Amino acid sequence: MASTTPKVLTVENMNPHIREMEYAVRGRLAIRAEELRDELAQGATNLPFNKVVSCNIGNPQQLNQKPITFFRQVVSLCENPDLLEPEKESLVSQLYPIDAIQRARQILKDIGASIGAYSHSQGVPALRKSVANFIAERDGYPADPNSLYLTQGASAGVQNILSILTQNEKTGILIPIPQYPLYSATLTLLGATPVPYYLDEESGWSLDVEEIRKTVHEARSKGTDVRALVIINPGNPTGQCLEASNMQDILTFCHEERLLLMADEVYQTNIYEPEQRPFVSFKKALMEHPQRDTIELVSFHSISKGMIGECGRRGGYFECCNLDKGVTEQLYKMASVSLCPNVSGQIMTALMVTPPKQGDPSYELYQKEMTGLYESLRRRSKKLEAVFNAMEGVTCQPAMGSMYLFPRIRLPEKALAKAAELNQKPDAFYCDQMLEATGVCVVPGSGFAQKDGTWHFRSTFLPEESLFDEFCGHLKDFHANFMAKYK
Amino acid sequence: MFHNIYRTTSLTTRQSNLYYRTLRAASTSTTKGKVLTTARINPHIRNAEYAVRGALPIRAEALNKQLQNDKSLGFDRVVFCNIGNPQQLNQKPITFFRQVASLCDNPELLKPEHRDDLLKLYPQDAIDRAELLLKHIGSVGAYSHSQGIPHIRENIAKFLERRDGYPANPDHIYLTQGASAGVQTVLQMLTENEKSGIMIPIPQYPLYSATLSLINATPVPYYLKEDQDWGLSVEDLKKSVDEARAKDVDVRALAIINPGNPTGQCLTEENIRQIIDFCQKENLVLLADEVYQTNIYKPHQRPFHSFKKVLRSMGNDYNNVELFSFHSTSKGMIGECGRRGGYLECVNIDEDVLAQLYKVASISLCPNVHGQIMTDLMTNPPVEGDASYEQYNKETKGIFESLQRRATKLASCFNGLENVTCNDAEGAMYLFPRVRLPNKAIKAAKDAGIATDAFYALKMLEATGVCVIPGSGFGQEDNTWHFRSTFLPEEHLFDQFCSNIEKFHKDFMTEYRD
């Protein structure tokens, strides 16, 4: 029978890098969580919980975080320019504030054509100009729109840069441990060599430049062509924010060790200790460094995080500093094969960086929404941190930034034995049990990598505030039961 | 190792990269002391070429900018015929689709207190559709399922069933950021090592050649026959695959673009059957790029047949043939290129491979939700009885007939040029005329260090502002020259557009006559 002949394309003969790579954020546990969600949707009553809470991924609007009104009004008008016709003005102005209408008109004028047309492969020039202006205002130093690439989320930009950096399998890229597994997965896919450097949990996940230097020298002595350093600031999953002086040391280090710096700054507005640890961009730090014209830097930002949480729109950008002109031409070529980033994402990126200003009709509402979201994130982060720190055997560093907590769990022997029996890592076992008992889906620390012999998990603090105490209660109960069971 | 599939003196990679550099702003050497230099970057990126946004369009952009201040160029506008980007040339979007998308972005409008005002601006069916979509999506700002929103995949499956008469499985459908992203993922999956061979048509849309370069796979070319309406024979396919396998290439897939790009031919059902049979015999996975499936200009002689439909119609004996089919929101009559929407359907693909495909999709989290919504709308437009049906029908019919007229007009214009022949466009959005250039022109091109057809296209751009793409960007038979032009310029400017090209060609032939 034809249907039993062996397949041409199998897991054995497919791309081995794809086979090898892992991305735990939407891995096995998240897949199981979706199965449970489907079961509940079909009316299952035999589960010990009545909803699945996805804390595995920074996806605020899935947990009912409201989008920013002004931004949605503008993109809605850009989608349907018929609304901007003069004869509709009186009707439309009942439904939309005047500044949203004006902004949409300006954007469409800047785009020139429709939002349905492929744009410039780097992104619409006028929208890049908005981003450049934002960067200049944020840092106090100018930015060149031609050095900007709008991207489909920061992820797409990160993948392009890692790809262009990878000359062969000896190419080494320094990545933090723990790290957001986009990096490890992409390096596997490219056949490049990850060169891990460890963040120190006890000192708030700090980064020691001399330790990294040792790591670099060791890797190079083994023949690895270490050429770039990835820093996630604020950190993911770890949430730490770098100090300005630390950043100067890092830049000096990159210069001395001849490393290109990749600065993943997508959480730059999720800053919860703004007085002690404000956000400083690496671009700004670079401009204040003696080697400002030399050190090669690529910085990434996104519309998925912050307070706006427009994940599904896939928008973001990266800025190149001091890159070789020939290399940027190749970057352009890479971008051109995919034609352009989606225009709606580009528009949202420009809006994110040019929000309503004081005096604008939408300013008050914008401020109210942003402040409300910010303070709620801050409250939830503190609450969940306290809950984790109160759990037996659990310690949790505070989140200075981002959307996650990364508590360390110390499991009793019996639990470790049970995990081994099931051929699971202890933190995966713990997270499995948590999901099946509470419906809460987190990601085991092994998905991010961690110091040998330690176990963690990453949870967002995004569940709605009105349900947060209940959510915390479930976690507390689960943990107490788990520890009792495996004492 | 770059396998030069273009057996012509095309623009070499080094020349092309040099050309990029000279065309962009002149710069002092910035290489000195850099960590990352072109010598040290990913060599596959260095080797890849994508002419559609390559040297010619880069030059066209520069001229476009120049026109803002300089009125001495001999033309008053640049006409971008290098890329199938209808809305850039003022093709209007489909009203209903934009209405729904607009409501999905701003669900506040759907609140009861706004309903009276809303109904003055939006038809009921657009409101209903937006509400239905949002019910299944939640917020358009949230990451969706990595394969795409389940409800939309179900709708696409239903569309496929209506189109083909055979069921489709929503779990085997992946929404993608344009068809391009889907093609790249599948090609990457297929590539085990540098010996992995993928058959691609010559001429082809250079997404394929560029991607094979990037992933370091081996392109295995098969030639379309220009004098047979760009026909494809199984004998030619067999010859290609045998030759490659004799050289130890692990040929594992066949990519077909139907309707063709740049060539515009539509395969007959019989031809498709032969190809499917060939793939079964030769153990090849089929990649069917069908993004132009609604751009069909001879629907009676050459209707569109999907590979999926024909495969299923061939019965159980063929239910082991592995097929990936691709579609997009960028083409057809809707032209929503900038939205980056599309899908791929997996047919008879190994379950474990599908799990790996899911994993790849999950790293990029999800395709953008608006692209997914547009894909839903494209495959499930208003139907008879719906409030928006008449307008939808009028708009798509209008665009279709206009495309048909322009295809014919431009083909006729090209065929009227001295030493130029041009096959009709049975489908897609392009014409791919063959130009036979005099030796003087060939020599001038050589002296300038660029391919002959690139030389001709560059001259056309500088004389008329019309940007086309040299045939060498797509691959062609040795010693032939072509260029690809869309027929998308606005209809009311079309006659002027044609006469500008006619004048240019006449002047060119006069100047370079032997």
mmCIF file of N, CA and C in Angstrom, chain A residues 323-330, chain B residues 21 25-28 30-31 34 38:
data_model
loop_
_atom_site.group_PDB
_atom_site.id
_atom_site.type_symbol
_atom_site.label_atom_id
_atom_site.label_comp_id
_atom_site.label_asym_id
_atom_site.label_seq_id
_atom_site.Cartn_x
_atom_site.Cartn_y
_atom_site.Cartn_z
ATOM 1 N N LEU A 323 29.100 49.928 13.031
ATOM 2 C CA LEU A 323 29.266 48.718 12.220
ATOM 3 C C LEU A 323 29.919 49.081 10.888
ATOM 4 N N ASP A 324 30.725 48.187 10.387
ATOM 5 C CA ASP A 324 31.348 48.312 9.079
ATOM 6 C C ASP A 324 30.275 48.515 7.997
ATOM 7 N N LYS A 325 30.531 49.456 7.083
ATOM 8 C CA LYS A 325 29.543 49.770 6.043
ATOM 9 C C LYS A 325 29.214 48.558 5.180
ATOM 10 N N GLY A 326 30.244 47.788 4.857
ATOM 11 C CA GLY A 326 30.010 46.594 4.051
ATOM 12 C C GLY A 326 29.082 45.621 4.751
ATOM 13 N N VAL A 327 29.220 45.525 6.068
ATOM 14 C CA VAL A 327 28.368 44.628 6.838
ATOM 15 C C VAL A 327 26.922 45.128 6.839
ATOM 16 N N THR A 328 26.734 46.420 6.973
ATOM 17 C CA THR A 328 25.352 46.934 6.973
ATOM 18 C C THR A 328 24.693 46.715 5.613
ATOM 19 N N GLU A 329 25.481 46.758 4.549
ATOM 20 C CA GLU A 329 24.925 46.464 3.230
ATOM 21 C C GLU A 329 24.437 45.019 3.154
ATOM 22 N N GLN A 330 25.192 44.129 3.762
ATOM 23 C CA GLN A 330 24.766 42.732 3.796
ATOM 24 C C GLN A 330 23.515 42.564 4.659
ATOM 25 N N ARG B 21 27.810 48.686 -3.188
ATOM 26 C CA ARG B 21 28.624 49.641 -2.459
ATOM 27 C C ARG B 21 28.757 50.955 -3.218
ATOM 28 N N ALA B 25 25.757 55.584 -0.678
ATOM 29 C CA ALA B 25 26.622 56.755 -0.457
ATOM 30 C C ALA B 25 28.079 56.340 -0.364
ATOM 31 N N ALA B 26 28.913 57.040 -1.049
ATOM 32 C CA ALA B 26 30.345 56.727 -1.010
ATOM 33 C C ALA B 26 30.833 56.881 0.410
ATOM 34 N N SER B 27 31.665 55.994 0.861
ATOM 35 C CA SER B 27 32.079 56.063 2.254
ATOM 36 C C SER B 27 33.567 55.806 2.361
ATOM 37 N N THR B 28 34.152 56.355 3.386
ATOM 38 C CA THR B 28 35.562 56.034 3.632
ATOM 39 C C THR B 28 35.625 54.627 4.184
ATOM 40 N N THR B 30 35.659 51.784 6.438
ATOM 41 C CA THR B 30 35.371 51.684 7.861
ATOM 42 C C THR B 30 35.775 50.300 8.380
ATOM 43 N N THR B 31 36.480 49.554 7.516
ATOM 44 C CA THR B 31 36.767 48.168 7.871
ATOM 45 C C THR B 31 37.869 48.055 8.913
ATOM 46 N N LYS B 34 37.752 46.764 12.672
ATOM 47 C CA LYS B 34 36.428 46.272 13.051
ATOM 48 C C LYS B 34 36.501 44.817 13.505
ATOM 49 N N THR B 38 33.149 42.223 6.377
ATOM 50 C CA THR B 38 32.505 41.347 5.401
ATOM 51 C C THR B 38 33.309 40.070 5.187
#
